[in-house]
Amino acid sequence: MKNFSLIATLLACPGLLIAAEPHLAAQQPAPLQVIAITGAKLLTVSHGTIENGVLVRSWSTAKA
Amino acid sequence: MTVYPGLIDPETNFGLTEISADQMGNDLVERSDEIMPHMHVADAFHSETELIPVARLNGITNAVVAPATDDSISGQDIFIQLYGRDRDDMILGRDVALAMNYGAEQRRRGGRGGGMGSYPSTRMGLITQLRQNFLDAQDYMAKRDAKKEDKSFKRDLKMDALIPYLKGERPVVIGVYEGYDVETIMHLAQEFHLKVILNHVTQSQEVLDKIASYHVPVIVGSIYDAPRANERFDAVYTLPAELAKRGVKIAISSADAGGPVSSHSSRNLPYAAGFAVAYGLPYDEALKAITLNVADMFGFGDKLGSLDVGKMANVVMANGDPLDVRTDVKQVYIQGVAVPMVSRQTRLRDEYSK
C-alpha cells in the first residue's frame, strides 16, 4: 500500500526561503540548496490533501 | 500548519486605482471610445499600490489586472505576481487576455458623462459596433499579411491589437450578467471563433445548461449579489455549485456585490470561495476556483496554482483552513521568497496600538 503520509514536492525557482521558522528544516548539499517544510497539512490542489506532508524546495547555487 | 498554493484573483484593478474618489490616481479605463483593445494595462500598472500588500497578507500571490468595465472592449489584461523587485518583475504576463463587456452598462445613454446619449445607446448598437470592429480587423489582417514587405503600409494599433484574439491565440474575457446577453455575445464570439472566458453571468440562471454547452470556462463574481425579485434568495450564491455540477470549469473572483470590481476586496477572495462551499460547491472545486483553474484559464497552469514538482514556489502557510475567516496566514512565499508580512493596515495597527 502506498503511504502518502510523507511526500516530497519539489518546487524549483530562484529566491530564498527563511530558515529561521521553527517548522522549517534546512539542509544544503552542494550544488543544490534544499529547504523543507515538514509536518504540514498540504492542500496540493492537484493531488488532494496530504496529512503530515513534507514540502521540499530546491535550487541551484551554481553561478551561471 | 496548513500549506497551500498561493491564491489567484482572476479579476482586479490592482495598480490602476488607489482611492477611487481621487481622480488623479485613477487609470481605470480610457473613456474616449467604446472599442479600446489597444489599451495595455501594463502601461498603467502602478506596482507600489498599498492594496497589494493587504491582499498578499491573506495569501493572494497572483492576480489578473483588468481595466474597468465601461467600454465594450476596454483593453488588455496583465497577470501579476504580488511581490517583486519592481513592476516589470511583478508582471508575469502582458496582454494575457482581452477585456470585453456586454450589457446595459456599456450603452452610451448620456447619463455617465452627462449630455445627450450617443451611439451605441442600445444593445443592438453595441453588438453592431463590435461586429464591425472584428470584421475590420479581419480585413486589416488580410491586408497586413499581403503587404508584409511593404514598409509604407500604415499600421493601425487598434486593429493590430485584435489580431491575436481573432486567431484564438489568447482568451477574451467577456463580462456579461444577464442570460439573454450571454446568448447574444456568445453568438458573436462563435462567429469570430474567439477563445472565450465568460465573466460574472450573475443573472443567467435560466441559461446555465446552455453556458455548459459552450464548453468555455466561467469566472463567477460577485457571488454575494442579490437575486432578482422572482428568484430564490440563494440564486446567485449557488451559481458556482450549479456551474460546477454541469462540468463547467469555474474561477471565483473577489468582486464586491452590486458594484464594479474593486481591488480593496481582493484580500477576501478565499472567503468568496468558502461562501460558495456553504452553498453546495465541493471544497476541492472551490480551492481550484481560486488557484489552478485561474492559472489554467490565463495560460499559467504549468507554473502556478498547485503544489507540484517544477512549479513556482508560491506557497502560503496558515494555521487552518484557507477558506475559513478564522484562519490566520502566517507566512507567504512568492517565487520562494518569504515576503514581508506587513501592509498599510498592519503599520497603522502597530502605530496606534502603542
CSV table of C-alpha atoms in Angstrom, one decimal:
chain,number,residue,atom,x,y,z
A,1,MET,CA,0.0,0.0,0.0
A,2,LYS,CA,1.3,3.4,-0.9
A,3,ASN,CA,1.9,5.6,2.0
A,4,PHE,CA,1.2,9.3,1.3
A,5,SER,CA,1.9,10.4,4.9
A,6,LEU,CA,5.3,11.6,3.7
A,7,ILE,CA,5.8,13.2,0.3
A,8,ALA,CA,8.4,15.4,-1.2
A,9,THR,CA,7.3,18.0,-3.6
A,10,LEU,CA,10.0,19.9,-5.5
A,11,LEU,CA,9.5,23.5,-6.3
A,12,ALA,CA,12.2,24.9,-8.4
A,13,CYS,CA,12.7,28.6,-8.7
A,14,PRO,CA,15.2,31.3,-7.8
A,15,GLY,CA,15.0,33.0,-4.5
A,16,LEU,CA,15.3,32.3,-0.8
A,17,LEU,CA,13.2,30.9,2.0
A,18,ILE,CA,13.6,31.9,5.6
A,19,ALA,CA,15.0,29.0,7.5
A,20,ALA,CA,14.6,30.5,10.9
A,21,GLU,CA,10.9,29.4,11.3
A,22,PRO,CA,10.8,26.5,13.9
A,23,HIS,CA,8.9,24.2,11.4
A,24,LEU,CA,11.5,24.6,8.7
A,25,ALA,CA,14.3,22.2,8.4
A,26,ALA,CA,17.2,23.1,6.2
A,27,GLN,CA,20.0,21.2,4.5
A,28,GLN,CA,22.3,22.4,1.9
A,29,PRO,CA,24.0,19.7,-0.2
A,30,ALA,CA,26.1,21.2,-2.9
A,31,PRO,CA,25.4,22.2,-5.6
A,32,LEU,CA,21.7,22.1,-4.7
A,33,GLN,CA,20.2,24.0,-1.8
A,34,VAL,CA,17.2,22.4,-0.3
A,35,ILE,CA,14.6,23.7,2.2
A,36,ALA,CA,11.8,21.6,3.6
A,37,ILE,CA,8.6,22.4,5.4
A,38,THR,CA,7.8,19.3,7.4
A,39,GLY,CA,4.8,18.0,9.3
A,40,ALA,CA,2.3,20.2,7.4
A,41,LYS,CA,-1.1,19.5,6.0
A,42,LEU,CA,-0.6,20.0,2.3
A,43,LEU,CA,-3.5,21.2,0.2
A,44,THR,CA,-1.9,20.4,-3.1
A,45,VAL,CA,-5.0,21.2,-5.3
A,46,SER,CA,-3.7,18.8,-8.0
A,47,HIS,CA,-3.2,15.7,-5.8
A,48,GLY,CA,-5.6,16.1,-3.0
A,49,THR,CA,-4.7,16.7,0.7
A,50,ILE,CA,-1.7,15.2,2.2
A,51,GLU,CA,-1.6,15.0,6.0
A,52,ASN,CA,1.8,15.3,7.7
A,53,GLY,CA,3.5,16.0,4.4
A,54,VAL,CA,6.8,17.5,3.5
A,55,LEU,CA,7.2,20.3,1.0
A,56,VAL,CA,10.7,20.5,-0.4
A,57,ARG,CA,12.1,23.3,-2.4
A,58,SER,CA,15.5,23.1,-4.1
A,59,TRP,CA,17.5,25.5,-6.2
A,60,SER,CA,20.9,25.6,-7.6
A,61,THR,CA,23.6,27.7,-6.0
A,62,ALA,CA,25.9,27.3,-9.1
A,63,LYS,CA,26.6,30.7,-10.7
A,64,ALA,CA,25.6,30.9,-14.3
B,1,MET,CA,0.2,24.1,9.9
B,2,THR,CA,-1.7,24.1,6.6
B,3,VAL,CA,0.3,24.7,3.4
B,4,TYR,CA,-1.4,25.5,0.1
B,5,PRO,CA,-0.5,27.2,-3.2
B,6,GLY,CA,-0.8,31.0,-3.5
B,7,LEU,CA,-4.3,32.1,-4.3
B,8,ILE,CA,-5.0,33.8,-7.6
B,9,ASP,CA,-7.7,36.5,-8.1
B,10,PRO,CA,-9.0,36.4,-11.7
B,11,GLU,CA,-10.2,40.0,-11.8
B,12,THR,CA,-8.8,43.0,-10.0
B,13,ASN,CA,-7.9,46.6,-10.7
B,14,PHE,CA,-4.6,46.5,-8.8
B,15,GLY,CA,-2.3,49.4,-9.6
B,16,LEU,CA,-4.9,51.1,-11.7
B,17,THR,CA,-6.6,52.9,-8.8
B,18,GLU,CA,-5.8,53.6,-5.2
B,19,ILE,CA,-8.7,55.7,-3.8
B,20,SER,CA,-11.5,55.7,-6.4
B,21,ALA,CA,-12.8,59.1,-5.4
B,22,ASP,CA,-9.4,60.6,-6.1
B,23,GLN,CA,-9.4,61.0,-9.9
B,24,MET,CA,-5.7,62.0,-10.1
B,25,GLY,CA,-4.8,58.4,-9.1
B,26,ASN,CA,-7.3,56.6,-11.4
B,27,ASP,CA,-6.1,54.9,-14.6
B,28,LEU,CA,-9.0,52.5,-14.7
B,29,VAL,CA,-10.3,52.9,-18.2
B,30,GLU,CA,-10.0,55.0,-21.3
B,31,ARG,CA,-13.4,56.6,-21.9
B,32,SER,CA,-12.9,58.4,-25.2
B,33,ASP,CA,-14.1,55.4,-27.2
B,34,GLU,CA,-16.0,52.2,-26.7
B,35,ILE,CA,-13.6,49.9,-28.6
B,36,MET,CA,-10.1,50.2,-27.0
B,37,PRO,CA,-8.3,46.9,-27.5
B,38,HIS,CA,-5.0,48.8,-27.9
B,39,MET,CA,-5.0,50.0,-24.3
B,40,HIS,CA,-2.5,47.9,-22.4
B,41,VAL,CA,-2.9,47.7,-18.6
B,42,ALA,CA,0.8,47.0,-18.4
B,43,ASP,CA,1.4,50.7,-19.4
B,44,ALA,CA,-0.6,52.0,-16.4
B,45,PHE,CA,0.2,49.4,-13.7
B,46,HIS,CA,1.4,51.1,-10.5
B,47,SER,CA,3.2,48.3,-8.6
B,48,GLU,CA,3.6,50.3,-5.4
B,49,THR,CA,-0.1,50.4,-4.6
B,50,GLU,CA,-0.8,49.9,-0.9
B,51,LEU,CA,-3.6,47.5,-1.9
B,52,ILE,CA,-1.2,44.7,-3.0
B,53,PRO,CA,0.4,44.1,0.4
B,54,VAL,CA,-3.0,44.0,2.0
B,55,ALA,CA,-4.2,41.2,-0.3
B,56,ARG,CA,-0.8,39.4,-0.1
B,57,LEU,CA,-1.1,39.1,3.6
B,58,ASN,CA,-4.1,36.9,3.2
B,59,GLY,CA,-2.5,34.5,0.8
B,60,ILE,CA,-3.2,36.1,-2.6
B,61,THR,CA,0.0,35.7,-4.6
B,62,ASN,CA,-1.2,36.4,-8.1
B,63,ALA,CA,-3.9,38.3,-9.9
B,64,VAL,CA,-5.2,39.3,-13.2
B,65,VAL,CA,-5.4,43.1,-13.6
B,66,ALA,CA,-8.1,44.3,-15.9
B,67,PRO,CA,-9.4,47.8,-16.9
B,68,ALA,CA,-12.8,48.9,-15.6
B,69,THR,CA,-15.8,47.8,-17.5
B,70,ASP,CA,-17.2,50.9,-19.1
B,71,ASP,CA,-16.2,50.0,-22.6
B,72,SER,CA,-17.3,47.2,-24.9
B,73,ILE,CA,-13.6,46.4,-25.3
B,74,SER,CA,-11.7,48.2,-22.6
B,75,GLY,CA,-8.1,46.9,-23.1
B,76,GLN,CA,-5.7,44.0,-22.5
B,77,ASP,CA,-5.1,42.5,-19.1
B,78,ILE,CA,-1.9,41.6,-17.3
B,79,PHE,CA,-1.1,38.7,-15.0
B,80,ILE,CA,0.9,39.7,-12.0
B,81,GLN,CA,2.9,38.4,-9.1
B,82,LEU,CA,2.1,40.3,-5.9
B,83,TYR,CA,5.7,40.7,-5.0
B,84,GLY,CA,8.9,41.6,-6.9
B,85,ARG,CA,11.8,44.0,-7.3
B,86,ASP,CA,9.8,46.3,-9.5
B,87,ARG,CA,6.8,46.5,-11.8
B,88,ASP,CA,8.5,44.6,-14.6
B,89,ASP,CA,9.5,41.9,-12.2
B,90,MET,CA,5.9,41.7,-11.0
B,91,ILE,CA,4.3,41.4,-14.4
B,92,LEU,CA,4.4,37.7,-15.3
B,93,GLY,CA,2.4,38.2,-18.5
B,94,ARG,CA,1.5,41.3,-20.6
B,95,ASP,CA,-1.7,41.3,-22.7
B,96,VAL,CA,-2.8,37.9,-21.4
B,97,ALA,CA,-6.4,38.5,-22.3
B,98,LEU,CA,-8.8,41.0,-24.0
B,99,ALA,CA,-11.3,42.6,-21.6
B,100,MET,CA,-14.7,42.7,-23.2
B,101,ASN,CA,-18.0,43.7,-21.7
B,102,TYR,CA,-21.6,43.4,-23.0
B,103,GLY,CA,-24.8,44.7,-21.3
B,104,ALA,CA,-26.6,47.7,-20.1
B,105,GLU,CA,-23.5,49.5,-18.6
B,106,GLN,CA,-21.7,49.9,-21.8
B,107,ARG,CA,-24.5,51.7,-23.6
B,108,ARG,CA,-23.8,55.4,-24.1
B,109,ARG,CA,-27.1,56.8,-22.8
B,110,GLY,CA,-25.9,60.2,-21.8
B,111,GLY,CA,-26.1,59.6,-18.1
B,112,ARG,CA,-22.5,58.6,-17.5
B,113,GLY,CA,-20.6,61.6,-18.8
B,114,GLY,CA,-23.7,63.9,-19.0
B,115,GLY,CA,-25.2,65.3,-22.1
B,116,MET,CA,-27.0,63.5,-24.9
B,117,GLY,CA,-26.7,59.8,-25.4
B,118,SER,CA,-24.7,58.7,-28.4
B,119,TYR,CA,-24.2,55.6,-30.5
B,120,PRO,CA,-24.2,52.9,-29.3
B,121,SER,CA,-27.0,53.6,-26.9
B,122,THR,CA,-28.7,50.1,-27.2
B,123,ARG,CA,-27.6,46.5,-27.1
B,124,MET,CA,-28.2,46.4,-30.9
B,125,GLY,CA,-25.7,49.2,-31.3
B,126,LEU,CA,-23.2,47.6,-29.0
B,127,ILE,CA,-23.2,44.3,-30.9
B,128,THR,CA,-23.2,46.0,-34.3
B,129,GLN,CA,-20.2,48.1,-33.3
B,130,LEU,CA,-18.3,45.1,-32.0
B,131,ARG,CA,-19.1,43.1,-35.2
B,132,GLN,CA,-17.9,46.0,-37.4
B,133,ASN,CA,-14.6,46.2,-35.5
B,134,PHE,CA,-13.9,42.5,-35.7
B,135,LEU,CA,-14.8,42.5,-39.4
B,136,ASP,CA,-12.5,45.5,-39.9
B,137,ALA,CA,-9.7,43.6,-38.0
B,138,GLN,CA,-10.2,40.5,-40.3
B,139,ASP,CA,-9.8,42.7,-43.4
B,140,TYR,CA,-6.9,44.5,-41.9
B,141,MET,CA,-5.2,41.3,-41.0
B,142,ALA,CA,-5.5,40.1,-44.6
B,143,LYS,CA,-4.1,43.3,-46.0
B,144,ARG,CA,-1.3,43.3,-43.5
B,145,ASP,CA,-0.3,39.8,-44.3
B,146,ALA,CA,-0.4,40.6,-48.1
B,147,LYS,CA,1.8,43.7,-47.6
B,148,LYS,CA,4.4,42.2,-45.2
B,149,GLU,CA,7.3,43.6,-47.2
B,150,ASP,CA,5.6,46.9,-47.9
B,151,LYS,CA,7.2,49.5,-45.5
B,152,SER,CA,4.7,52.1,-46.4
B,153,PHE,CA,1.8,50.0,-45.0
B,154,LYS,CA,0.1,52.1,-42.3
B,155,ARG,CA,-0.2,50.2,-39.1
B,156,ASP,CA,-3.4,50.6,-37.1
B,157,LEU,CA,-2.8,49.8,-33.4
B,158,LYS,CA,-6.5,49.1,-32.7
B,159,MET,CA,-6.7,46.5,-35.4
B,160,ASP,CA,-3.2,45.1,-34.6
B,161,ALA,CA,-4.4,44.5,-31.0
B,162,LEU,CA,-7.4,42.4,-32.1
B,163,ILE,CA,-5.5,40.0,-34.3
B,164,PRO,CA,-4.1,37.6,-31.6
B,165,TYR,CA,-7.7,37.2,-30.4
B,166,LEU,CA,-9.2,36.7,-33.8
B,167,LYS,CA,-6.5,34.0,-34.3
B,168,GLY,CA,-7.6,32.4,-31.0
B,169,GLU,CA,-4.1,32.7,-29.5
B,170,ARG,CA,-5.3,34.4,-26.3
B,171,PRO,CA,-8.5,34.4,-24.4
B,172,VAL,CA,-11.2,37.1,-24.5
B,173,VAL,CA,-12.8,37.7,-21.1
B,174,ILE,CA,-16.4,38.7,-21.6
B,175,GLY,CA,-18.1,40.4,-18.7
B,176,VAL,CA,-21.8,39.8,-19.0
B,177,TYR,CA,-24.6,39.4,-16.5
B,178,GLU,CA,-28.0,38.6,-18.0
B,179,GLY,CA,-28.8,35.2,-19.6
B,180,TYR,CA,-30.1,36.8,-22.9
B,181,ASP,CA,-26.9,38.9,-23.1
B,182,VAL,CA,-24.8,35.8,-22.6
B,183,GLU,CA,-26.6,34.2,-25.6
B,184,THR,CA,-26.1,37.3,-27.8
B,185,ILE,CA,-22.5,37.8,-27.1
B,186,MET,CA,-21.7,34.1,-27.5
B,187,HIS,CA,-23.3,34.2,-31.0
B,188,LEU,CA,-20.8,37.0,-31.8
B,189,ALA,CA,-17.9,35.1,-30.2
B,190,GLN,CA,-18.7,31.9,-32.1
B,191,GLU,CA,-19.0,33.9,-35.4
B,192,PHE,CA,-15.4,35.1,-34.9
B,193,HIS,CA,-14.1,31.9,-33.2
B,194,LEU,CA,-13.0,33.8,-30.1
B,195,LYS,CA,-11.5,31.8,-27.2
B,196,VAL,CA,-13.9,32.9,-24.5
B,197,ILE,CA,-13.8,33.1,-20.8
B,198,LEU,CA,-17.2,34.2,-19.5
B,199,ASN,CA,-17.2,36.6,-16.6
B,200,HIS,CA,-19.9,37.2,-13.9
B,201,VAL,CA,-23.0,35.5,-15.5
B,202,THR,CA,-24.7,36.6,-12.3
B,203,GLN,CA,-28.3,36.7,-13.6
B,204,SER,CA,-28.0,33.9,-16.0
B,205,GLN,CA,-29.6,31.0,-14.1
B,206,GLU,CA,-32.1,30.3,-16.8
B,207,VAL,CA,-29.3,29.5,-19.3
B,208,LEU,CA,-26.9,27.5,-17.2
B,209,ASP,CA,-27.3,24.4,-19.4
B,210,LYS,CA,-26.6,26.5,-22.4
B,211,ILE,CA,-23.5,28.0,-20.8
B,212,ALA,CA,-22.3,24.5,-20.1
B,213,SER,CA,-22.8,23.6,-23.8
B,214,TYR,CA,-20.4,26.3,-24.9
B,215,HIS,CA,-17.5,24.4,-23.1
B,216,VAL,CA,-15.9,27.7,-22.0
B,217,PRO,CA,-14.6,28.5,-18.5
B,218,VAL,CA,-16.5,30.9,-16.3
B,219,ILE,CA,-15.4,33.4,-13.7
B,220,VAL,CA,-18.1,33.9,-11.1
B,221,GLY,CA,-18.3,37.1,-9.1
B,222,SER,CA,-19.6,38.6,-7.1
B,223,ILE,CA,-21.3,35.6,-5.6
B,224,TYR,CA,-22.8,37.9,-2.9
B,225,ASP,CA,-25.1,39.7,-5.4
B,226,ALA,CA,-28.8,39.9,-4.7
B,227,PRO,CA,-31.2,37.7,-6.7
B,228,ARG,CA,-33.9,39.1,-9.0
B,229,ALA,CA,-37.3,39.6,-7.4
B,230,ASN,CA,-38.6,36.3,-8.8
B,231,GLU,CA,-35.6,34.2,-7.8
B,232,ARG,CA,-34.7,32.3,-4.6
B,233,PHE,CA,-32.6,34.1,-2.1
B,234,ASP,CA,-29.6,31.9,-2.9
B,235,ALA,CA,-29.9,32.1,-6.8
B,236,VAL,CA,-26.5,33.8,-7.0
B,237,TYR,CA,-24.8,32.2,-4.0
B,238,THR,CA,-25.4,28.7,-5.6
B,239,LEU,CA,-24.1,29.8,-9.1
B,240,PRO,CA,-20.6,28.3,-8.6
B,241,ALA,CA,-22.1,25.0,-7.5
B,242,GLU,CA,-24.6,24.9,-10.3
B,243,LEU,CA,-22.0,25.6,-12.9
B,244,ALA,CA,-19.5,23.0,-11.5
B,245,LYS,CA,-22.3,20.4,-11.4
B,246,ARG,CA,-22.7,20.9,-15.1
B,247,GLY,CA,-19.0,20.3,-15.7
B,248,VAL,CA,-18.0,24.0,-16.2
B,249,LYS,CA,-14.5,25.0,-15.2
B,250,ILE,CA,-15.0,27.9,-12.8
B,251,ALA,CA,-13.0,30.5,-11.2
B,252,ILE,CA,-14.2,32.8,-8.4
B,253,SER,CA,-13.3,36.4,-8.2
B,254,SER,CA,-13.3,38.7,-5.2
B,255,ALA,CA,-15.7,41.2,-6.8
B,256,ASP,CA,-17.9,43.0,-4.3
B,257,ALA,CA,-21.7,42.8,-4.5
B,258,GLY,CA,-23.6,45.3,-6.6
B,259,GLY,CA,-20.6,47.3,-7.8
B,260,PRO,CA,-17.6,47.2,-10.1
B,261,VAL,CA,-14.5,45.2,-9.5
B,262,SER,CA,-12.6,46.5,-6.5
B,263,SER,CA,-9.1,45.7,-5.6
B,264,HIS,CA,-10.0,46.6,-2.0
B,265,SER,CA,-11.8,43.3,-1.7
B,266,SER,CA,-9.2,41.0,-3.2
B,267,ARG,CA,-8.0,40.1,0.3
B,268,ASN,CA,-11.4,38.5,0.8
B,269,LEU,CA,-11.0,36.1,-2.2
B,270,PRO,CA,-10.8,32.9,0.0
B,271,TYR,CA,-14.0,33.8,1.8
B,272,ALA,CA,-15.9,34.1,-1.5
B,273,ALA,CA,-14.8,30.5,-2.3
B,274,GLY,CA,-15.8,29.5,1.3
B,275,PHE,CA,-19.2,31.1,0.7
B,276,ALA,CA,-19.6,29.0,-2.4
B,277,VAL,CA,-18.8,25.9,-0.4
B,278,ALA,CA,-21.5,26.8,2.1
B,279,TYR,CA,-23.9,26.8,-0.9
B,280,GLY,CA,-23.0,23.5,-2.4
B,281,LEU,CA,-19.7,23.8,-4.2
B,282,PRO,CA,-17.4,20.9,-3.3
B,283,TYR,CA,-14.4,22.1,-1.3
B,284,ASP,CA,-11.8,20.9,-3.7
B,285,GLU,CA,-13.6,22.6,-6.6
B,286,ALA,CA,-13.7,25.8,-4.5
B,287,LEU,CA,-10.0,25.7,-3.9
B,288,LYS,CA,-9.3,25.0,-7.5
B,289,ALA,CA,-11.5,28.0,-8.4
B,290,ILE,CA,-9.1,30.4,-6.7
B,291,THR,CA,-5.9,28.6,-7.7
B,292,LEU,CA,-5.3,26.1,-10.5
B,293,ASN,CA,-8.4,26.9,-12.6
B,294,VAL,CA,-7.4,30.6,-12.8
B,295,ALA,CA,-3.8,29.7,-13.7
B,296,ASP,CA,-5.1,27.4,-16.4
B,297,MET,CA,-7.5,29.9,-17.9
B,298,PHE,CA,-4.8,32.6,-18.3
B,299,GLY,CA,-2.0,30.3,-19.5
B,300,PHE,CA,-0.1,29.8,-16.3
B,301,GLY,CA,-1.2,26.3,-15.3
B,302,ASP,CA,2.2,24.8,-15.8
B,303,LYS,CA,3.8,27.4,-13.4
B,304,LEU,CA,1.2,28.2,-10.7
B,305,GLY,CA,-1.9,27.1,-9.0
B,306,SER,CA,-0.9,23.8,-7.2
B,307,LEU,CA,1.9,22.3,-5.1
B,308,ASP,CA,3.6,20.4,-7.9
B,309,VAL,CA,7.1,19.4,-9.0
B,310,GLY,CA,8.7,22.2,-11.0
B,311,LYS,CA,6.2,24.9,-10.3
B,312,MET,CA,7.0,28.3,-8.9
B,313,ALA,CA,7.3,28.3,-5.1
B,314,ASN,CA,4.2,30.5,-4.4
B,315,VAL,CA,3.2,29.0,-1.1
B,316,VAL,CA,1.1,30.0,1.8
B,317,MET,CA,1.4,28.8,5.4
B,318,ALA,CA,-1.6,29.3,7.6
B,319,ASN,CA,-2.9,27.9,10.9
B,320,GLY,CA,-6.0,26.4,9.4
B,321,ASP,CA,-8.5,26.1,6.5
B,322,PRO,CA,-7.7,28.8,4.0
B,323,LEU,CA,-11.4,29.3,3.2
B,324,ASP,CA,-12.3,29.9,6.8
B,325,VAL,CA,-12.4,33.6,8.0
B,326,ARG,CA,-10.9,32.5,11.4
B,327,THR,CA,-7.7,31.3,9.8
B,328,ASP,CA,-4.5,33.4,10.1
B,329,VAL,CA,-2.0,33.4,7.3
B,330,LYS,CA,1.4,33.1,9.0
B,331,GLN,CA,3.8,33.4,6.0
B,332,VAL,CA,3.6,33.9,2.3
B,333,TYR,CA,6.3,32.8,-0.1
B,334,ILE,CA,6.3,34.2,-3.6
B,335,GLN,CA,8.8,32.6,-6.0
B,336,GLY,CA,10.4,31.2,-3.0
B,337,VAL,CA,10.9,34.5,-1.2
B,338,ALA,CA,9.4,35.0,2.2
B,339,VAL,CA,7.5,38.2,1.7
B,340,PRO,CA,7.4,40.8,4.5
B,341,MET,CA,4.1,40.3,6.4
B,342,VAL,CA,3.3,44.0,6.7
B,343,SER,CA,0.9,46.3,5.0
B,344,ARG,CA,-0.5,49.7,5.5
B,345,GLN,CA,-3.1,48.2,7.7
B,346,THR,CA,-0.6,46.4,10.0
B,347,ARG,CA,1.5,49.6,10.1
B,348,LEU,CA,-1.4,51.6,11.3
B,349,ARG,CA,-2.4,48.9,13.8
B,350,ASP,CA,1.1,48.9,15.2
B,351,GLU,CA,1.3,52.7,15.3
B,352,TYR,CA,-2.0,53.2,17.1
B,353,SER,CA,-1.8,50.2,19.4
B,354,LYS,CA,1.3,51.5,21.1
